[in-house]
Amino acid sequence: MQELQKVNEALIVVEKYSDYLARKAWGKTLIIWGIIVPIGLILYFSSPSLSVLFDMDKNIFSALVSFMIVFIGIGITLFNFLSASRVLKTKNNRSVSSPKESGTHGIVIGFIWFFLFLLASIIPEPYSVVSTIWAAGLAIIISFLLLKYFFHDAFPELILVGIILLVASLPLLIIAVIDGDLARLATVVVFSISFLAGGFYSYTEAPKILSRTE
Amino acid sequence: MIDNNRMIAKAAIKASDIILKKEVFSDQPRFTIMFLLYLNRKIGTVELQRLLELTPGNLDHHLKTLEKANLISIKKKITWRPLNVVIITTEGIEAFRNYALHLKELLKDIF
């Protein structure tokens, strides 16, 4: 019986540690996206002048920039979650996501993101910039709700990012009507601030999990 | 005959090794540290201290016991702050796996 108690106590600690790693992985991922997305958008918006500098076609340059940003972002995201997943896989049934369920999360969430951004892409100027904020904000909030209510994983940093994006989209909408270039710049800043805020929130919350009492 | 003696000697060493490792793992914090390391291969001492709610001295004692048994190694890592990282050794992985199997057998008898 003493051995059973020992294993049980160890499992409680392992679960706390796995929650800690998951929060840190989210934090890192949001911070990385908060850095690379604005860089990518700045490069994308400056593609007419930068493509001349590199002696490249403007469309090829912007496609290359988009591809590189998505490739780097997804690469780092996968690395973060795979590094944390060794322990995540061992969580007990109360909050565990089996590898099969994790795959389903990824597919469902990926489809929602794709669908919302596809919708955003058909919205005409001058609202196209704001529509990307709506798409991102909605996709993040829907991802949070799906993870919380269907897959029983709660990551409040996502709701923070989503709310910042959606709230900021209202003044952005007004700016977009007045000045398109300023709206683009403001979009970059809003993206960056919301993702960095979510990431740092996650990072500061994660150590608290280690001292959590069960 | 020589082969038989060798086998007996090997079995005796293995048995004494298991007893020694069982003593090391019998303690709750040490068992938990090894469990975490078995799953994640490495962990920072700051995280360990908070997870196990131990004082620095107490954690150091448990880590030294595990290090002496050659189950872990401690490395200094330079990041934005100095950090000690505990890493499980190959021997540690093997020993914990054997101990987990032994526990599994024990628990099987209970249920």
Coordinates of C-alpha atoms in Angstrom, one line a residue:
Chain A
M1 CA 0.0 0.0 0.0
Q2 CA 2.9 2.3 0.8
E3 CA 4.2 1.7 -2.8
L4 CA 0.8 2.6 -4.2
Q5 CA 0.8 5.8 -2.3
K6 CA 4.3 6.6 -3.5
V7 CA 3.3 6.1 -7.2
N8 CA 0.1 8.1 -6.7
E9 CA 2.0 11.1 -5.2
A10 CA 4.5 10.9 -8.0
L11 CA 1.7 10.9 -10.6
I12 CA 0.3 14.1 -9.1
V13 CA 3.7 15.8 -9.4
V14 CA 4.0 14.5 -13.0
E15 CA 0.6 16.0 -13.9
K16 CA 1.6 19.4 -12.4
Y17 CA 4.8 19.3 -14.4
S18 CA 3.0 18.4 -17.6
D19 CA 0.6 21.3 -17.2
Y20 CA 3.6 23.6 -16.5
L21 CA 5.3 22.4 -19.7
A22 CA 2.1 22.9 -21.8
R23 CA 1.6 26.4 -20.5
K24 CA 5.3 27.2 -21.2
A25 CA 5.0 25.7 -24.7
W26 CA 1.9 28.0 -25.4
G27 CA 3.8 31.0 -24.0
K28 CA 6.9 30.4 -26.2
T29 CA 4.7 29.8 -29.3
L30 CA 2.7 33.0 -28.8
I31 CA 5.9 35.0 -28.2
I32 CA 7.5 33.6 -31.3
W33 CA 4.4 34.3 -33.5
G34 CA 4.2 37.8 -31.9
I35 CA 7.7 38.5 -33.2
I36 CA 7.7 36.7 -36.6
V37 CA 4.2 37.8 -37.8
P38 CA 5.0 41.5 -37.6
I39 CA 8.4 41.0 -39.2
G40 CA 6.7 39.0 -42.0
L41 CA 4.0 41.6 -42.4
I42 CA 6.5 44.5 -42.6
L43 CA 8.5 42.6 -45.2
Y44 CA 5.3 41.7 -47.1
F45 CA 4.1 45.3 -47.1
S46 CA 7.5 46.5 -48.2
S47 CA 7.8 43.9 -50.9
P48 CA 7.6 46.4 -53.8
S49 CA 10.7 48.3 -52.6
L50 CA 12.5 45.3 -51.2
S51 CA 12.0 43.1 -54.3
V52 CA 13.9 45.8 -56.3
L53 CA 16.7 45.7 -53.8
F54 CA 17.0 41.9 -54.2
D55 CA 16.4 42.1 -58.0
M56 CA 13.3 39.8 -57.7
D57 CA 9.8 39.8 -59.0
K58 CA 7.5 41.5 -56.4
N59 CA 5.0 38.6 -56.3
I60 CA 7.7 36.0 -55.9
F61 CA 9.3 38.0 -53.1
S62 CA 6.1 38.3 -51.2
A63 CA 5.3 34.6 -51.7
L64 CA 8.8 33.7 -50.5
V65 CA 8.4 35.9 -47.4
S66 CA 5.0 34.4 -46.5
F67 CA 6.3 30.9 -47.0
M68 CA 9.3 31.5 -44.8
I69 CA 7.3 33.1 -42.0
V70 CA 4.8 30.2 -42.0
F71 CA 7.6 27.6 -42.3
I72 CA 9.6 29.1 -39.4
G73 CA 6.4 29.7 -37.3
I74 CA 5.1 26.2 -37.7
G75 CA 8.5 24.7 -37.3
I76 CA 9.1 26.4 -34.0
T77 CA 5.5 25.7 -32.8
L78 CA 5.9 22.0 -33.6
F79 CA 9.3 21.9 -31.8
N80 CA 7.8 23.6 -28.7
F81 CA 4.9 21.2 -28.4
L82 CA 6.9 18.1 -29.3
S83 CA 9.5 18.9 -26.6
A84 CA 6.7 19.2 -24.1
S85 CA 4.7 16.2 -25.3
R86 CA 6.9 13.5 -23.9
V87 CA 5.4 14.2 -20.5
L88 CA 2.0 15.5 -21.7
K89 CA 1.4 12.0 -23.1
T90 CA 1.6 10.5 -19.6
K91 CA -1.0 12.7 -18.0
N92 CA -3.8 10.8 -16.3
N93 CA -7.3 10.5 -17.7
R94 CA -8.8 13.5 -16.0
S95 CA -7.2 15.9 -18.4
V96 CA -5.2 13.7 -20.8
S97 CA -5.4 14.1 -24.6
S98 CA -4.5 10.9 -26.2
P99 CA -2.2 11.1 -29.3
K100 CA -5.3 10.4 -31.4
E101 CA -7.3 13.1 -29.7
S102 CA -4.4 15.6 -30.1
G103 CA -4.4 14.8 -33.8
T104 CA -8.2 15.5 -34.0
H105 CA -7.6 18.9 -32.1
G106 CA -5.0 19.8 -34.7
I107 CA -7.1 19.0 -37.7
V108 CA -10.3 20.7 -36.4
I109 CA -8.4 23.8 -35.2
G110 CA -6.4 24.0 -38.4
F111 CA -9.6 23.7 -40.5
I112 CA -11.2 26.6 -38.6
W113 CA -8.2 28.8 -39.0
F114 CA -8.0 28.0 -42.7
F115 CA -11.7 28.6 -43.2
L116 CA -11.8 32.0 -41.4
F117 CA -8.7 33.3 -43.2
L118 CA -10.2 32.2 -46.5
L119 CA -13.3 34.2 -45.6
A120 CA -11.1 37.2 -44.6
S121 CA -9.2 37.0 -47.9
I122 CA -12.4 37.8 -49.9
I123 CA -13.2 41.0 -48.0
P124 CA -12.3 44.0 -50.2
E125 CA -10.1 47.0 -49.5
P126 CA -9.9 49.0 -47.3
Y127 CA -11.3 46.4 -44.8
S128 CA -9.0 43.6 -45.8
V129 CA -6.4 44.4 -43.2
V130 CA -9.0 44.5 -40.4
S131 CA -10.6 41.3 -41.7
T132 CA -7.3 39.4 -40.9
I133 CA -7.6 40.7 -37.3
W134 CA -11.2 39.4 -37.1
A135 CA -10.2 36.1 -38.6
A136 CA -7.3 35.6 -36.2
G137 CA -9.3 36.8 -33.2
L138 CA -12.3 34.6 -33.9
A139 CA -10.1 31.6 -34.8
I140 CA -8.2 32.0 -31.4
I141 CA -11.4 32.3 -29.4
I142 CA -13.0 29.3 -31.2
S143 CA -9.8 27.3 -30.6
F144 CA -10.0 28.2 -26.9
L145 CA -13.6 27.1 -26.6
L146 CA -13.0 23.9 -28.5
L147 CA -10.0 23.0 -26.3
K148 CA -11.9 23.9 -23.1
Y149 CA -15.3 22.4 -23.7
F150 CA -14.6 19.5 -26.0
F151 CA -11.0 18.5 -25.3
H152 CA -10.9 19.7 -21.6
D153 CA -7.7 21.6 -21.9
A154 CA -7.9 25.2 -20.6
F155 CA -5.5 27.8 -21.9
P156 CA -6.7 31.3 -20.8
E157 CA -3.9 33.0 -22.6
L158 CA -5.7 32.3 -25.9
I159 CA -8.9 34.1 -24.8
L160 CA -6.7 37.1 -23.8
V161 CA -5.1 37.2 -27.3
G162 CA -8.5 36.8 -29.0
I163 CA -10.1 39.6 -26.9
I164 CA -7.3 42.0 -27.5
L165 CA -7.5 41.4 -31.3
L166 CA -11.3 41.7 -31.5
V167 CA -11.4 44.8 -29.3
A168 CA -8.6 46.5 -31.3
S169 CA -10.3 45.7 -34.6
L170 CA -13.0 48.4 -33.9
P171 CA -10.6 51.4 -33.8
L172 CA -8.6 49.7 -36.7
L173 CA -11.8 49.7 -38.7
I174 CA -12.1 53.5 -38.4
I175 CA -8.4 54.0 -39.1
A176 CA -8.7 51.7 -42.3
V177 CA -11.5 54.0 -43.6
I178 CA -9.3 57.1 -43.1
D179 CA -5.8 55.9 -43.9
G180 CA -5.0 52.5 -45.4
D181 CA -1.2 52.6 -44.8
L182 CA -1.7 53.6 -41.1
A183 CA -4.2 50.8 -40.7
R184 CA -1.6 48.3 -42.0
L185 CA 1.0 49.6 -39.5
A186 CA -1.5 49.5 -36.7
T187 CA -2.5 46.0 -37.6
V188 CA 1.1 44.9 -37.3
V189 CA 1.4 46.5 -33.8
V190 CA -1.9 45.0 -32.6
F191 CA -0.9 41.5 -33.8
S192 CA 2.4 41.8 -32.0
I193 CA 1.0 43.3 -28.8
S194 CA -1.8 40.7 -28.5
F195 CA 0.5 37.7 -29.1
L196 CA 3.3 39.0 -26.8
A197 CA 0.7 39.8 -24.1
G198 CA -0.7 36.2 -24.3
G199 CA 2.8 34.7 -24.4
F200 CA 4.1 36.7 -21.4
Y201 CA 0.9 36.0 -19.4
S202 CA 1.4 32.3 -20.1
Y203 CA 5.0 32.5 -19.0
T204 CA 4.2 34.3 -15.8
E205 CA 1.4 31.9 -14.9
A206 CA 3.3 28.7 -15.7
P207 CA 5.5 28.7 -12.5
K208 CA 2.4 29.0 -10.3
I209 CA 1.3 25.6 -11.5
L210 CA 4.4 24.0 -9.9
S211 CA 3.3 25.1 -6.4
R212 CA -0.3 24.2 -7.1
T213 CA -2.0 22.1 -4.3
E214 CA -4.1 19.3 -5.6
Chain B
M1 CA 31.9 -24.7 -14.7
I2 CA 33.7 -21.4 -15.2
D3 CA 30.7 -20.1 -17.2
N4 CA 28.3 -21.2 -14.4
N5 CA 30.4 -19.3 -11.8
R6 CA 30.4 -16.3 -14.0
M7 CA 26.6 -16.4 -14.4
I8 CA 26.1 -16.8 -10.7
A9 CA 28.5 -13.9 -10.0
K10 CA 26.6 -11.7 -12.6
A11 CA 23.3 -12.6 -11.0
A12 CA 24.6 -11.8 -7.6
I13 CA 25.8 -8.4 -8.8
K14 CA 22.5 -7.7 -10.5
A15 CA 20.6 -8.7 -7.3
S16 CA 22.7 -6.5 -5.1
D17 CA 22.3 -3.7 -7.6
I18 CA 18.5 -4.0 -7.5
I19 CA 18.6 -3.9 -3.7
L20 CA 20.8 -0.8 -3.8
K21 CA 18.6 0.9 -6.3
K22 CA 15.5 -0.1 -4.4
E23 CA 16.9 1.7 -1.3
V24 CA 17.6 4.8 -3.4
F25 CA 14.1 4.8 -4.9
S26 CA 12.3 3.9 -1.6
D27 CA 12.3 7.6 -0.6
Q28 CA 9.3 9.5 -2.0
P29 CA 11.1 12.6 -3.4
R30 CA 13.8 10.5 -5.0
F31 CA 11.2 8.3 -6.6
T32 CA 9.4 11.3 -7.9
I33 CA 12.6 12.9 -9.2
M34 CA 13.5 9.7 -11.1
F35 CA 9.9 9.4 -12.4
L36 CA 10.0 13.0 -13.8
L37 CA 13.5 12.4 -15.3
Y38 CA 12.5 9.1 -16.8
L39 CA 9.7 10.9 -18.7
N40 CA 11.5 14.1 -19.6
R41 CA 15.2 13.2 -19.4
K42 CA 16.2 16.6 -17.8
I43 CA 14.7 19.1 -15.4
G44 CA 15.9 22.3 -13.7
T45 CA 16.6 22.3 -10.0
V46 CA 14.4 25.4 -9.5
E47 CA 11.4 23.6 -11.0
L48 CA 12.2 20.4 -9.0
Q49 CA 12.3 22.4 -5.7
R50 CA 8.9 24.0 -6.4
L51 CA 7.3 20.8 -7.6
L52 CA 8.5 18.8 -4.6
E53 CA 8.1 21.6 -2.1
L54 CA 11.6 20.9 -0.7
T55 CA 14.2 23.2 0.8
P56 CA 17.4 23.8 -1.3
G57 CA 19.4 21.7 1.3
N58 CA 16.9 18.9 1.2
L59 CA 16.8 18.8 -2.6
D60 CA 20.6 18.9 -2.7
H61 CA 20.7 15.9 -0.3
H62 CA 18.4 13.8 -2.6
L63 CA 20.2 14.8 -5.7
K64 CA 23.6 13.9 -4.2
T65 CA 22.2 10.5 -3.2
L66 CA 21.0 9.9 -6.8
E67 CA 24.3 11.2 -8.3
K68 CA 26.3 8.9 -6.0
A69 CA 24.3 6.0 -7.3
N70 CA 25.2 7.1 -10.8
L71 CA 21.6 7.6 -11.8
I72 CA 21.7 11.3 -12.6
S73 CA 24.3 14.0 -13.5
I74 CA 24.0 17.7 -12.7
K75 CA 25.1 20.2 -15.2
K76 CA 25.4 24.0 -15.0
K77 CA 23.6 25.8 -17.7
I78 CA 24.2 29.4 -18.5
T79 CA 21.0 31.2 -19.6
W80 CA 19.8 34.6 -18.6
R81 CA 20.3 33.3 -15.1
P82 CA 22.6 30.5 -13.8
L83 CA 20.7 27.2 -13.8
N84 CA 21.5 23.7 -12.6
V85 CA 20.0 21.1 -14.8
V86 CA 19.5 17.5 -13.6
I87 CA 19.9 14.9 -16.3
I88 CA 19.1 11.2 -16.1
T89 CA 22.0 8.9 -17.0
T90 CA 21.6 5.8 -19.2
E91 CA 22.1 3.7 -16.1
G92 CA 19.4 5.7 -14.4
I93 CA 17.0 5.0 -17.2
E94 CA 17.7 1.3 -17.0
A95 CA 17.5 1.2 -13.2
F96 CA 14.2 3.1 -13.1
R97 CA 12.7 0.9 -15.8
N98 CA 13.6 -2.2 -13.8
Y99 CA 12.3 -0.7 -10.6
A100 CA 9.0 0.3 -12.4
L101 CA 8.6 -3.3 -13.6
H102 CA 9.3 -4.5 -10.0
L103 CA 6.6 -2.1 -8.7
K104 CA 4.2 -3.2 -11.4
E105 CA 4.6 -6.8 -10.2
L106 CA 4.1 -5.7 -6.6
L107 CA 0.9 -3.8 -7.4
K108 CA -0.4 -6.6 -9.6
D109 CA -0.5 -8.7 -6.4
I110 CA -2.5 -6.1 -4.6
F111 CA -5.2 -5.8 -7.2

